[in-house]
Every structure is written in structure tokens, then in C-alpha cells.
């Protein structure tokens, strides 16, 4: 079993998203999975041009030359994929948004309708990985995640993780109560990963 997390923080390896992702992947490894974390900031991921060539001229293949071909292979080879982002202006980072926009080549132009009346595009590949989502915010409080929760409610995710006060994960506090909370949180992340 392969579990991959795509980290959309511009801070990459120094991010709070990485602290969360690493604990989840540690739990997954404890359960026997192969794991990988991809730091999108280290990759060349250009913006979708909206040309629809991946539907019309080269069906299933994006015409932009960058690292997305390699990343889509990793995505499709994974059993579970996680998208990780800090909250930026109530939503995900541009980095993660650019990355997810580029998945247009994996669906066809044909529309399908869900039970609730909303539309989606028919998948082009036989098997999509199951997905989970990780967000962390700077501010305290659940309301920071309202926009993201509204979007991900429509996706069929295996779990969603919303962590407020994300900067506290960097540690550096001598307050034993906060340290205990962070350690307990990390243990619960490992269990989620397992
Ligand atoms: C451009 C920018 C926009 C941000 N917008 C929000 C926001 O809307 N709400 C919030 O709670 N935090 C916001 N933050 C704070 C980050 O979410 C917070 O610092 C987070 O812990 C960073 O996680 P990372 O280390 O994984 O990148 C923003 C930070 C930046 C740089």
C-alpha cells in the first residue's frame, strides 16, 4: 500500500503542514505502508491555461511541459493521497490550487449528475486513489476552515483534518500544558495514519 501526501505550503520542509503530514505518514508506515511526501514548492507546477487541449487535442495529456507528468504518475500509483495546506485567505494556497487544477486531464468533458443534483466530470482513469485532506490555520477557532469544509464536503474523503493555531506546532514553548497538547496531537495523528 502506498500513501502519498502532496504538501502545498510555500514553506515546504519547514512548514507546520509538514509536521502534521510526517506524523500521519509515520503512523501509516507503522501499519506497513510505503509513504512519500511531495513538497510542491520544490516542483515546477505551472498554472492551468484553460485551453482544454487535454480534452480536445491530446485527450488525457496536458500540453504544458513541467513536473506534473511525474506528479500525476505518483498520484495514480498511490492507494491513498493526502492534500496538505495552510489556510491562506480562508482557502488553500495558490500552490495547492494550481496543482489540483492541473488534474483536469484525468477527467473527460462528459458530465455526470450526482444524487444531490450537482454535476461532475466522468473519470478518465480506472482507479483514483482515496483521498484525505489536511489544513492548518494561524488563527484559533473552527471558523477559519468554513470555506475549505464547504468545498471538501462534496468530495468523498476518507478523513479531513483541521488544525487551528498551527504555529504552536513549531514548539519552542516552555508551557508544559501546551507541550502536552502538542504531543497528544502528534500521537493522534499517528493513529489516524495507521
Ligand atoms: C498569505 C497568507 C495568508 C494567510 N491567511 C490566513 C487565514 O485566512 N486564516 C488563518 O487562520 N491563517 C492565515 N494565515 C496563517 C497560516 O495559515 C499559518 O501561519 C499556518 O500555520 C502556516 O502553515 P504552514 O507552515 O504549513 O505553511 C495566512 C498566512 C499567509 C502567509
Short mmCIF file of C-alpha atoms and ligand atoms in Angstrom, two decimals:
data_model
loop_
_atom_site.label_atom_id
_atom_site.label_comp_id
_atom_site.label_asym_id
_atom_site.label_seq_id
_atom_site.Cartn_x
_atom_site.Cartn_y
_atom_site.Cartn_z
CA UNK A 1 0.00 0.00 0.00
CA UNK A 2 1.30 3.44 -0.96
CA UNK A 3 0.34 6.65 0.87
CA UNK A 4 1.46 9.98 -0.59
CA UNK A 5 0.96 13.47 0.79
CA UNK A 6 1.23 16.49 -1.51
CA UNK A 7 2.30 19.41 0.69
CA UNK A 8 1.09 22.78 -0.65
CA UNK A 9 2.83 25.04 1.86
CA UNK A 10 5.31 27.54 0.38
CA UNK A 11 7.41 26.82 3.49
CA UNK A 12 7.93 23.24 2.30
CA UNK A 13 10.02 21.16 4.70
CA UNK A 14 9.85 23.87 7.40
CA UNK A 15 6.06 24.02 7.36
CA UNK A 16 3.53 23.18 10.04
CA UNK A 17 1.84 21.16 7.29
CA UNK A 18 5.00 19.01 7.17
CA UNK A 19 4.90 18.46 10.97
CA UNK A 20 1.32 17.17 10.64
CA UNK A 21 2.00 15.18 7.45
CA UNK A 22 5.11 13.47 8.86
CA UNK A 23 3.22 12.18 11.92
CA UNK A 24 0.41 10.82 9.73
CA UNK A 25 2.94 9.14 7.42
CA UNK A 26 4.80 7.72 10.44
CA UNK A 27 1.54 6.07 11.54
CA UNK A 28 0.97 4.76 8.01
CA UNK A 29 4.50 3.29 7.96
CA UNK A 30 3.83 1.63 11.33
CA UNK A 31 0.83 -0.03 9.66
CA UNK A 32 3.06 -1.31 6.83
CA UNK A 33 2.54 1.33 4.13
CA UNK A 34 5.14 2.80 1.81
CA UNK A 35 4.97 6.56 2.19
CA UNK A 36 6.14 9.65 0.40
CA UNK A 37 5.71 13.37 0.90
CA UNK A 38 5.99 15.65 -2.11
CA UNK A 39 6.78 19.31 -1.40
CA UNK A 40 5.08 21.15 -4.25
CA UNK A 41 7.21 24.24 -3.65
CA UNK A 42 10.22 22.20 -4.85
CA UNK A 43 8.45 21.22 -8.08
CA UNK A 44 7.75 23.04 -11.31
CA UNK A 45 3.94 23.17 -11.40
CA UNK A 46 2.66 25.76 -13.84
CA UNK A 47 -0.86 27.18 -13.85
CA UNK A 48 -3.60 25.53 -15.90
CA UNK A 49 -4.03 27.64 -19.09
CA UNK A 50 -7.69 26.75 -19.50
CA UNK A 51 -7.01 25.71 -23.11
CA UNK A 52 -8.88 22.36 -22.75
CA UNK A 53 -6.27 20.78 -25.05
CA UNK A 54 -6.15 17.88 -22.56
CA UNK A 55 -9.77 17.18 -23.56
CA UNK A 56 -9.76 18.08 -27.23
CA UNK A 57 -6.31 17.91 -28.89
CA UNK A 58 -4.38 15.44 -26.68
CA UNK A 59 -7.11 13.67 -24.65
CA UNK A 60 -5.81 12.72 -21.22
CA UNK A 61 -2.50 14.57 -21.54
CA UNK A 62 -1.77 18.14 -20.54
CA UNK A 63 0.28 20.04 -23.12
CA UNK A 64 2.27 22.02 -20.52
CA UNK A 65 5.85 20.79 -20.06
CA UNK A 66 6.66 20.71 -16.35
CA UNK A 67 6.78 18.29 -13.39
CA UNK A 68 3.04 17.45 -13.49
CA UNK A 69 3.52 14.31 -15.58
CA UNK A 70 5.76 12.83 -12.86
CA UNK A 71 3.37 14.01 -10.12
CA UNK A 72 0.29 12.54 -11.82
CA UNK A 73 2.12 9.19 -12.11
CA UNK A 74 2.86 9.30 -8.36
CA UNK A 75 -0.78 10.25 -7.68
CA UNK A 76 -2.16 7.36 -9.73
CA UNK A 77 0.32 4.87 -8.25
CA UNK A 78 -0.85 5.72 -4.70
CA UNK A 79 -3.65 3.96 -2.84
CA UNK A 80 -4.24 6.97 -0.60
CA UNK A 81 -3.27 10.55 -1.26
CA UNK A 82 -3.38 13.49 1.13
CA UNK A 83 -3.53 17.16 0.21
CA UNK A 84 -1.97 19.39 2.88
CA UNK A 85 -2.23 23.18 3.03
CA UNK A 86 -2.06 26.10 5.42
CA UNK A 87 -5.16 28.32 5.35
CA UNK A 88 -4.38 31.29 3.10
CA UNK A 89 -7.13 33.93 2.99
CA UNK A 90 -9.66 31.38 4.23
CA UNK A 91 -8.76 28.85 1.49
CA UNK A 92 -5.86 26.72 0.26
CA UNK A 93 -2.56 28.12 -1.04
CA UNK A 94 -2.15 29.06 -4.70
CA UNK A 95 0.44 26.30 -4.91
CA UNK A 96 -2.05 23.57 -4.00
CA UNK A 97 -4.83 25.16 -6.07
CA UNK A 98 -2.57 25.22 -9.17
CA UNK A 99 -1.69 21.59 -8.56
CA UNK A 100 -5.31 20.44 -8.22
CA UNK A 101 -6.45 22.49 -11.25
CA UNK A 102 -4.00 20.51 -13.37
CA UNK A 103 -5.91 17.28 -12.73
CA UNK A 104 -8.37 18.27 -15.46
CA UNK A 105 -6.60 15.85 -17.81
CA UNK A 106 -7.78 12.94 -15.63
CA UNK A 107 -11.46 13.57 -16.39
CA UNK A 108 -13.40 13.74 -19.64
CA UNK A 109 -15.66 16.58 -20.84
CA UNK A 110 -18.71 14.34 -20.26
CA UNK A 111 -20.97 15.43 -17.42
CA UNK A 112 -22.44 13.13 -14.80
CA UNK A 113 -25.01 14.08 -12.19
CA UNK A 114 -24.94 13.14 -8.51
CA UNK A 115 -27.93 12.26 -6.34
CA UNK A 116 -28.00 15.79 -4.90
CA UNK A 117 -28.30 17.26 -8.42
CA UNK A 118 -24.72 18.57 -8.61
CA UNK A 119 -22.55 17.78 -11.64
CA UNK A 120 -19.13 16.24 -12.03
CA UNK A 121 -16.92 15.11 -14.92
CA UNK A 122 -16.57 11.43 -15.77
CA UNK A 123 -13.19 9.98 -14.72
CA UNK A 124 -10.74 9.01 -17.46
CA UNK A 125 -8.75 6.51 -15.38
CA UNK A 126 -9.93 3.18 -13.98
CA UNK A 127 -8.97 3.83 -10.38
CA UNK A 128 -8.49 7.08 -8.49
CA UNK A 129 -6.69 6.93 -5.13
CA UNK A 130 -8.73 7.51 -1.99
CA UNK A 131 -8.11 10.97 -0.61
CA UNK A 132 -7.70 12.80 2.67
CA UNK A 133 -7.23 16.47 3.41
CA UNK A 134 -5.13 18.38 5.96
CA UNK A 135 -5.40 22.10 6.72
CA UNK A 136 -3.82 24.22 9.44
CA UNK A 137 -4.61 27.84 10.26
CA UNK A 138 -2.76 30.62 12.06
CA UNK A 139 -5.80 31.88 13.95
CA UNK A 140 -7.55 29.95 16.70
CA UNK A 141 -11.06 28.69 16.00
CA UNK A 142 -13.02 26.41 13.72
CA UNK A 143 -14.42 29.24 11.55
CA UNK A 144 -11.07 29.51 9.72
CA UNK A 145 -11.95 26.30 7.91
CA UNK A 146 -15.53 27.10 6.82
CA UNK A 147 -14.68 27.69 3.13
CA UNK A 148 -12.48 24.58 2.89
CA UNK A 149 -15.04 22.42 4.70
CA UNK A 150 -17.74 23.62 2.35
CA UNK A 151 -15.62 22.61 -0.66
CA UNK A 152 -14.44 19.26 0.68
CA UNK A 153 -17.92 18.28 1.88
CA UNK A 154 -18.65 17.44 -1.78
CA UNK A 155 -15.59 15.17 -2.10
CA UNK A 156 -15.62 11.59 -0.93
CA UNK A 157 -12.72 11.83 1.54
CA UNK A 158 -11.51 9.16 3.97
CA UNK A 159 -10.74 11.87 6.52
CA UNK A 160 -10.39 15.61 6.93
CA UNK A 161 -8.07 17.19 9.48
CA UNK A 162 -8.43 20.83 10.55
CA UNK A 163 -5.79 22.16 12.99
CA UNK A 164 -6.10 25.71 14.30
CA UNK A 165 -3.19 27.60 15.98
CA UNK A 166 -0.86 25.79 13.57
CA UNK A 167 2.18 27.86 14.52
CA UNK A 168 2.10 26.31 18.01
CA UNK A 169 3.26 23.05 16.39
CA UNK A 170 6.71 24.56 15.91
CA UNK A 171 7.17 24.13 19.70
CA UNK A 172 9.63 26.41 21.46
CA UNK A 173 7.27 26.88 24.40
CA UNK A 174 8.15 26.07 27.99
CA UNK A 175 4.48 25.81 28.94
CA UNK A 176 4.04 22.14 29.95
CA UNK A 177 0.31 22.19 29.16
CA UNK A 178 0.91 23.29 25.53
CA UNK A 179 3.77 20.79 25.11
CA UNK A 180 1.50 18.01 26.42
CA UNK A 181 -1.27 19.05 23.99
CA UNK A 182 1.15 19.06 21.04
CA UNK A 183 2.49 15.62 21.97
CA UNK A 184 -1.04 14.22 22.33
CA UNK A 185 -1.99 15.74 18.98
CA UNK A 186 1.03 14.10 17.30
CA UNK A 187 0.08 10.72 18.77
CA UNK A 188 -3.48 11.09 17.47
CA UNK A 189 -2.05 11.92 14.02
CA UNK A 190 -0.05 8.67 14.06
CA UNK A 191 -3.21 6.75 14.93
CA UNK A 192 -5.05 8.46 12.07
CA UNK A 193 -2.21 7.49 9.72
CA UNK A 194 -2.33 3.89 10.88
C1 LIG B 1 -0.65 34.96 2.71
C2 LIG B 1 -1.12 34.32 3.99
C3 LIG B 1 -2.48 34.24 4.23
C4 LIG B 1 -2.94 33.65 5.42
N1 LIG B 1 -4.30 33.60 5.65
C5 LIG B 1 -4.76 33.05 6.80
C6 LIG B 1 -6.17 32.99 7.06
O1 LIG B 1 -7.02 33.40 6.26
N2 LIG B 1 -6.57 32.44 8.24
C7 LIG B 1 -5.69 31.94 9.17
O2 LIG B 1 -6.12 31.45 10.22
N3 LIG B 1 -4.34 31.98 8.93
C8 LIG B 1 -3.87 32.52 7.78
N4 LIG B 1 -2.51 32.55 7.53
C9 LIG B 1 -1.59 31.92 8.51
C10 LIG B 1 -1.18 30.47 8.14
O3 LIG B 1 -2.32 29.67 7.86
C11 LIG B 1 -0.42 29.85 9.32
O4 LIG B 1 0.75 30.58 9.57
C12 LIG B 1 -0.11 28.39 9.10
O5 LIG B 1 0.18 27.79 10.37
C13 LIG B 1 1.09 28.19 8.19
O6 LIG B 1 1.24 26.79 7.95
P1 LIG B 1 2.47 26.16 7.11
O7 LIG B 1 3.71 26.29 8.00
O8 LIG B 1 2.07 24.75 6.90
O9 LIG B 1 2.62 26.94 5.86
C14 LIG B 1 -2.04 33.12 6.36
C15 LIG B 1 -0.64 33.21 6.11
C16 LIG B 1 -0.19 33.78 4.93
C17 LIG B 1 1.30 33.85 4.66
#
